[in-house]
One Martini backbone bead per residue (centre of mass of N, CA, C, O) as a GRO file, in nm:
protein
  247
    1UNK     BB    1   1.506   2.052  -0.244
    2UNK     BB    2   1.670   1.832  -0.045
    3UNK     BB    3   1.983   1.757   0.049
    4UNK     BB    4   2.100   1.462   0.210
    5UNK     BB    5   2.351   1.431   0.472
    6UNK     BB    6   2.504   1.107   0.541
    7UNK     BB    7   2.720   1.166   0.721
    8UNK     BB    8   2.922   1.196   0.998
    9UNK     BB    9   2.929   1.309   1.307
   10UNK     BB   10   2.921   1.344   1.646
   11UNK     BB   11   3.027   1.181   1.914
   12UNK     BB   12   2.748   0.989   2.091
   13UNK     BB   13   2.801   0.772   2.336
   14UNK     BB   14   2.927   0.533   2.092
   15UNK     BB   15   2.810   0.716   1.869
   16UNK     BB   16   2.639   0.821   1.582
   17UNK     BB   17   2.567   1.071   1.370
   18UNK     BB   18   2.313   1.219   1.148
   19UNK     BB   19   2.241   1.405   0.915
   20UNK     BB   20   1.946   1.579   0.755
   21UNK     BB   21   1.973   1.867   0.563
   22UNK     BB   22   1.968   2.209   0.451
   23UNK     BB   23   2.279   2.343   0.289
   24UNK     BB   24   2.016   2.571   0.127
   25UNK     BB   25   1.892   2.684   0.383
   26UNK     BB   26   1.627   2.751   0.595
   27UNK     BB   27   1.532   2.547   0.858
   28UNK     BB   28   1.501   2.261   0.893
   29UNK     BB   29   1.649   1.977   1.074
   30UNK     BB   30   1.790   1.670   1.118
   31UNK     BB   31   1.902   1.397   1.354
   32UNK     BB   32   2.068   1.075   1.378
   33UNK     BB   33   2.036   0.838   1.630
   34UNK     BB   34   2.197   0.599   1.748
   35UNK     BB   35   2.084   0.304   1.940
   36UNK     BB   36   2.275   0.097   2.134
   37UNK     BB   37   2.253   0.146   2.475
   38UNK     BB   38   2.020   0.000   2.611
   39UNK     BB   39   1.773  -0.089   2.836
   40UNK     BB   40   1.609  -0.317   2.898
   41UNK     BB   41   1.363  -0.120   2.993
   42UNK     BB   42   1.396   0.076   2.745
   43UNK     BB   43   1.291  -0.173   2.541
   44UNK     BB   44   1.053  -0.178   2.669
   45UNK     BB   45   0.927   0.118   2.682
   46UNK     BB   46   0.913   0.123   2.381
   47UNK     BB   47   0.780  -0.155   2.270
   48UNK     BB   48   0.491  -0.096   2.445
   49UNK     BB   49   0.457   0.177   2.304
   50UNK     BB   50   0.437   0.065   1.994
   51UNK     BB   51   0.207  -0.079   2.035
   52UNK     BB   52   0.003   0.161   2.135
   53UNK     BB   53   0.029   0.266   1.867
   54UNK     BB   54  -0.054   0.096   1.635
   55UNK     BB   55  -0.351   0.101   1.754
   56UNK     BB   56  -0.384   0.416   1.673
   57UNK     BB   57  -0.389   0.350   1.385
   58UNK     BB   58  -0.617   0.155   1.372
   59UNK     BB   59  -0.838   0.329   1.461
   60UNK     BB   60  -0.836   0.564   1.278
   61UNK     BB   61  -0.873   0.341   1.028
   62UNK     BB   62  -1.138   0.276   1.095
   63UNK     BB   63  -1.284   0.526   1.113
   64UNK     BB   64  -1.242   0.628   0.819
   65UNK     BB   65  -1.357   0.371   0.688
   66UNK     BB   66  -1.648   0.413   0.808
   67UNK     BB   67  -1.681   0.716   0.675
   68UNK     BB   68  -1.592   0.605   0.388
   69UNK     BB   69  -1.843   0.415   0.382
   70UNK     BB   70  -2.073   0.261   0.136
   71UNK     BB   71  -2.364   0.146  -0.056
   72UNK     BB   72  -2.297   0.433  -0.225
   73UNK     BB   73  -2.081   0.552  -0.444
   74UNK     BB   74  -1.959   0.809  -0.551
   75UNK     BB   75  -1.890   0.877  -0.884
   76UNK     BB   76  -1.628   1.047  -0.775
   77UNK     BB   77  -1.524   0.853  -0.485
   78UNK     BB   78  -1.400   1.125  -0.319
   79UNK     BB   79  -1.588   1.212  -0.104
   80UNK     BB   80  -1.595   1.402   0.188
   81UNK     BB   81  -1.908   1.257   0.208
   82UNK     BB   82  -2.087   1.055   0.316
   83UNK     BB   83  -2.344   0.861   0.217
   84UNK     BB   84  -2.416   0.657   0.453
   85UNK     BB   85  -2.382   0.921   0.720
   86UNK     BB   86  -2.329   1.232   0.626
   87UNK     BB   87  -2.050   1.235   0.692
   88UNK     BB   88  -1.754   1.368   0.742
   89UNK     BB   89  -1.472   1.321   0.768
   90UNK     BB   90  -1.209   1.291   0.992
   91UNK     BB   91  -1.053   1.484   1.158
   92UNK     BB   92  -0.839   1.595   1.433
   93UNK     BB   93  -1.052   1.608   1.629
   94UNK     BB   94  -1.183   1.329   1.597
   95UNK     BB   95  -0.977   1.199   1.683
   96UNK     BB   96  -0.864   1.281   1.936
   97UNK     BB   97  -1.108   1.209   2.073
   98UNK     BB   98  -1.131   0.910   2.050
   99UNK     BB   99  -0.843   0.864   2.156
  100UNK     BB  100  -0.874   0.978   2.434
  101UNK     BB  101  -0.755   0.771   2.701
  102UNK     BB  102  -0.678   0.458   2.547
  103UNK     BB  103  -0.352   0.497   2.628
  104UNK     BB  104  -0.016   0.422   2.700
  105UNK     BB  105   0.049   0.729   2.653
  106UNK     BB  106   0.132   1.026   2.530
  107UNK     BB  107  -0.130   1.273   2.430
  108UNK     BB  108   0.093   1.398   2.212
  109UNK     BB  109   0.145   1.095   2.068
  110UNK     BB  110  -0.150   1.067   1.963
  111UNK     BB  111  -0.207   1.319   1.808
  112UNK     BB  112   0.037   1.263   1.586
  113UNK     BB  113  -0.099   0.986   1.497
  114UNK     BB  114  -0.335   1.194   1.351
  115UNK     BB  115  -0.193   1.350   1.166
  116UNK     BB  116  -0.031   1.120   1.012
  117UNK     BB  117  -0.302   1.002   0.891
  118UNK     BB  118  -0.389   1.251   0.740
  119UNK     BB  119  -0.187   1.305   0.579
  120UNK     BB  120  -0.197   1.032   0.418
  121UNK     BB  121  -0.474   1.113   0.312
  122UNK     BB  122  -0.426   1.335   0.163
  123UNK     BB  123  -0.190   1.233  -0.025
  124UNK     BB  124  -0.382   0.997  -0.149
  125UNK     BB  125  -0.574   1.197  -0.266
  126UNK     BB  126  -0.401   1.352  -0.469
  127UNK     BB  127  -0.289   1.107  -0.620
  128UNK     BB  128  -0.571   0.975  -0.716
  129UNK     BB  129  -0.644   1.260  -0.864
  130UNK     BB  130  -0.369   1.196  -1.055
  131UNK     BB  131  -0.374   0.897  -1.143
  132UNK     BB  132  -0.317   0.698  -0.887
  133UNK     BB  133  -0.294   0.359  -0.781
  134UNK     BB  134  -0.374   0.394  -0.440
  135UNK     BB  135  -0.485   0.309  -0.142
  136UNK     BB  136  -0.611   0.342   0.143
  137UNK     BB  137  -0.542   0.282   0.498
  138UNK     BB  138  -0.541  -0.105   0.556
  139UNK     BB  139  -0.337  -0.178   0.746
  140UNK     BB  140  -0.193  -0.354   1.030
  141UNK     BB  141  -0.055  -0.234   1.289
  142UNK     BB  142   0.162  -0.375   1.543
  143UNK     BB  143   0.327  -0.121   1.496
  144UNK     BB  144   0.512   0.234   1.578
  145UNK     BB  145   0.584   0.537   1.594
  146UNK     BB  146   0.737   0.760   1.810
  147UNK     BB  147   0.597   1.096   1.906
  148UNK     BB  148   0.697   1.408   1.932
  149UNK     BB  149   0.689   1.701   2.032
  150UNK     BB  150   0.849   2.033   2.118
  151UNK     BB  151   0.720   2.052   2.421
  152UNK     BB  152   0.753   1.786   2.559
  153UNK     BB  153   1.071   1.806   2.526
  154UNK     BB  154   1.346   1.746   2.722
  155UNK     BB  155   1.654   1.922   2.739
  156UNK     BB  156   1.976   1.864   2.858
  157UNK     BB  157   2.270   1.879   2.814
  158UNK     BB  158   2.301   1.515   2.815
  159UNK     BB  159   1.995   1.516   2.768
  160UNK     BB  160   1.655   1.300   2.711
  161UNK     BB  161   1.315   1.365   2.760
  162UNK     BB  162   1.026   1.122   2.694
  163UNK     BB  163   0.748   1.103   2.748
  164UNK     BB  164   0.496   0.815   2.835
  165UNK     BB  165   0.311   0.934   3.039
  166UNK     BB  166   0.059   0.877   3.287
  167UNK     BB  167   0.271   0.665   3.537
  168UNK     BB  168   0.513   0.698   3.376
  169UNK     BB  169   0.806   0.657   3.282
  170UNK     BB  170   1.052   0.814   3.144
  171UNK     BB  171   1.255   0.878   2.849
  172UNK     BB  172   1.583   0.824   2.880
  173UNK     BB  173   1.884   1.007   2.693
  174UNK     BB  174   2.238   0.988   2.646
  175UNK     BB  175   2.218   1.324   2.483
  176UNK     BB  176   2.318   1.534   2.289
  177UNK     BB  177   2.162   1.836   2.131
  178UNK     BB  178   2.071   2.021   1.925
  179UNK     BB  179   2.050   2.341   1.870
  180UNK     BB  180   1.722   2.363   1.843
  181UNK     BB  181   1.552   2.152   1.969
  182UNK     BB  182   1.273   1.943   1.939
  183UNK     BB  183   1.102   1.716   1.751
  184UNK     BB  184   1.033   1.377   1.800
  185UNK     BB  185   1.165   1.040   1.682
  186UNK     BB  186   1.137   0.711   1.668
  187UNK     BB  187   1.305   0.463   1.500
  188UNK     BB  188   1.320   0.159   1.308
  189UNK     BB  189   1.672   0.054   1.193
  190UNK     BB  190   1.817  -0.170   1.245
  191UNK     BB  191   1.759  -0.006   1.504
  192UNK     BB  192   1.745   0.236   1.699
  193UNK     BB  193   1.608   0.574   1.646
  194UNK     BB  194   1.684   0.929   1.673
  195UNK     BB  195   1.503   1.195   1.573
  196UNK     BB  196   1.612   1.528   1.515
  197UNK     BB  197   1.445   1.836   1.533
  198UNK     BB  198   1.604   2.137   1.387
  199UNK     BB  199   1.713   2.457   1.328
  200UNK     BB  200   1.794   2.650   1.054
  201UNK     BB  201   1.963   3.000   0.970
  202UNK     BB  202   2.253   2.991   0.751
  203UNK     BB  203   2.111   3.057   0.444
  204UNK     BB  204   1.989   3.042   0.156
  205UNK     BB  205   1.768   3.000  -0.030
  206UNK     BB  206   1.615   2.824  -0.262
  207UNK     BB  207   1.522   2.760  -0.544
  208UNK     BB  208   1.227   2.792  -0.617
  209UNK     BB  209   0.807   2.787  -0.623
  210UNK     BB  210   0.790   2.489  -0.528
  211UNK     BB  211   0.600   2.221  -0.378
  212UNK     BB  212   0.687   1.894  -0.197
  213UNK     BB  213   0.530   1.594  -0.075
  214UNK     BB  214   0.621   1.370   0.137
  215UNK     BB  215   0.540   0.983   0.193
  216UNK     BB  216   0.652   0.770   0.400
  217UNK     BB  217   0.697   0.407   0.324
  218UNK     BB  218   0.715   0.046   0.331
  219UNK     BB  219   0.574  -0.059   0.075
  220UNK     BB  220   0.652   0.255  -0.011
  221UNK     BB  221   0.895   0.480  -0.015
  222UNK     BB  222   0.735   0.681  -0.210
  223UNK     BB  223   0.531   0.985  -0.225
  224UNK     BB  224   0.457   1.243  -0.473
  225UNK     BB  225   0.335   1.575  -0.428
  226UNK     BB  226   0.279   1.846  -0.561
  227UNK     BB  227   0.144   2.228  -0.663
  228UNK     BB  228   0.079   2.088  -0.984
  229UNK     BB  229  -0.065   1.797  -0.968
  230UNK     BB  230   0.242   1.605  -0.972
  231UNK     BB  231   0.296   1.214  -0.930
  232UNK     BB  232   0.474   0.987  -0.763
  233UNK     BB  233   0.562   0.655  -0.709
  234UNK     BB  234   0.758   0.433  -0.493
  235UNK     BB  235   0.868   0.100  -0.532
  236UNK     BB  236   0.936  -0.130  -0.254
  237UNK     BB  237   0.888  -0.466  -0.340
  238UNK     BB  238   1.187  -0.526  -0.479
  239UNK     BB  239   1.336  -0.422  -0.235
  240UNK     BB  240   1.192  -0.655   0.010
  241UNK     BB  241   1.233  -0.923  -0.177
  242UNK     BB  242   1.557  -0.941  -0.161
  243UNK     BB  243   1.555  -0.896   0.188
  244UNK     BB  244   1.413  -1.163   0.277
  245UNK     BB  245   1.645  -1.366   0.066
  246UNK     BB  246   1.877  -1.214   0.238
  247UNK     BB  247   1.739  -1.364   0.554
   0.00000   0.00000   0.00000
């Protein structure tokens, strides 16, 4: 399991870096930058992208619960078919064909929100499967995280470029990114950041052959299941409701 190293690194445009790495393995690791310096238009175009990424949550949600709604649930609960309309839940491809062209987004921006629905379901599924009661998702959301794959992204000396769509202005950001950078997400974290993925590949494995899924979100902090069927829910309305009081 990954030990986070949340110290800060080298100073990048008047912001600080923060790296999540694994420091005893090779494979990937994240850096965390810090946009503090946007502009007007910037995060006009931020928001707007983020609106309608919300949208693309919203409709896999509907697609997802359309197809696994029955007028008689079976027995077992999880059926991977619907009784009520025969089909499989869909997949990554029926979500992809579902929302191609109709978001105002890079087309690998929405693909990327269509895995990420697709891994929250299947981590839902084998959680209510060893026993834990979390819901499939249902909530409306008004915004969305913003992700690149590691193709989309142009990365020159001092900059990264996000495309943003078909016949729109890319997000231009002057940031060094680390060498071996990859696929981008935008995240707001009490101010916008930019989480960069980059490969690491410069010291021995981790020991131990189990692996565990982890699955961050809003209103559990993380949902957590093994590869050996045990899984535990983190709940954070505790500390949302604390956050609330002294806001």
């Amino acid at each position: 399991m990954l030990s986070p190293d949340l110290s800060p690194s080298a100073a990048v445009h008047g912001c600080k870096a923060r790296e999540l790495a694994n420091n005893h393995g090779s494979g990937n690791a994240c850096r965390i930058f810090p946009l503090k310096h946007l502009t007007h238009f910037q995060h006009e175009q931020i928001w707007s992208a983020r609106l309608e990424a919300g949208k693309v949550w919203n409709q896999c949600r509907d697609i997802h619960l359309e197809a696994r709604t029955s007028t008689l649930r079976r027995a077992l609960g999880d059926a991977v078919l619907s009784t009520r309309t025969g089909q499989h839940w869909p997949n990554r491809t029926d979500l992809q064909q579902a929302t191609k062209g109709l978001y105002a987004m890079h087309s690998q921006s929405v693909q990327m929100i269509c895995h990420t629905f697709l891994q929250n379901i299947d981590t839902t599924r084998k959680l209510r499967k060893s026993g834990v009661k979390i819901r499939y998702p249902y909530k409306t959301k008004h915004t969305y995280t913003l992700m690149w794959p590691a193709q989309a992204v142009k990365v020159t000396e001092n900059r990264v470029i996000l495309p943003m769509g078909r016949g729109r202005e890319p997000l231009v950001l002057n940031l060094k990114l680390p060498e071996g950078a990859g696929a981008c997400k935008l995240v707001f974290n009490d101010g916008y950041e930019l989480h960069v993925t980059y490969h690491v590949d410069d010291a021995q494995e981790s020991p131990g052959t189990r692996k565990a899924c982890v699955d961050l979100g809003e209103i559990h902090q993380a949902a957590v299941s093994t590869d050996s069927g045990q899984a535990i829910v983190v709940s954070g309305r505790g500390i949302r409701s604390l956050k609330r009081q002294r806001s």
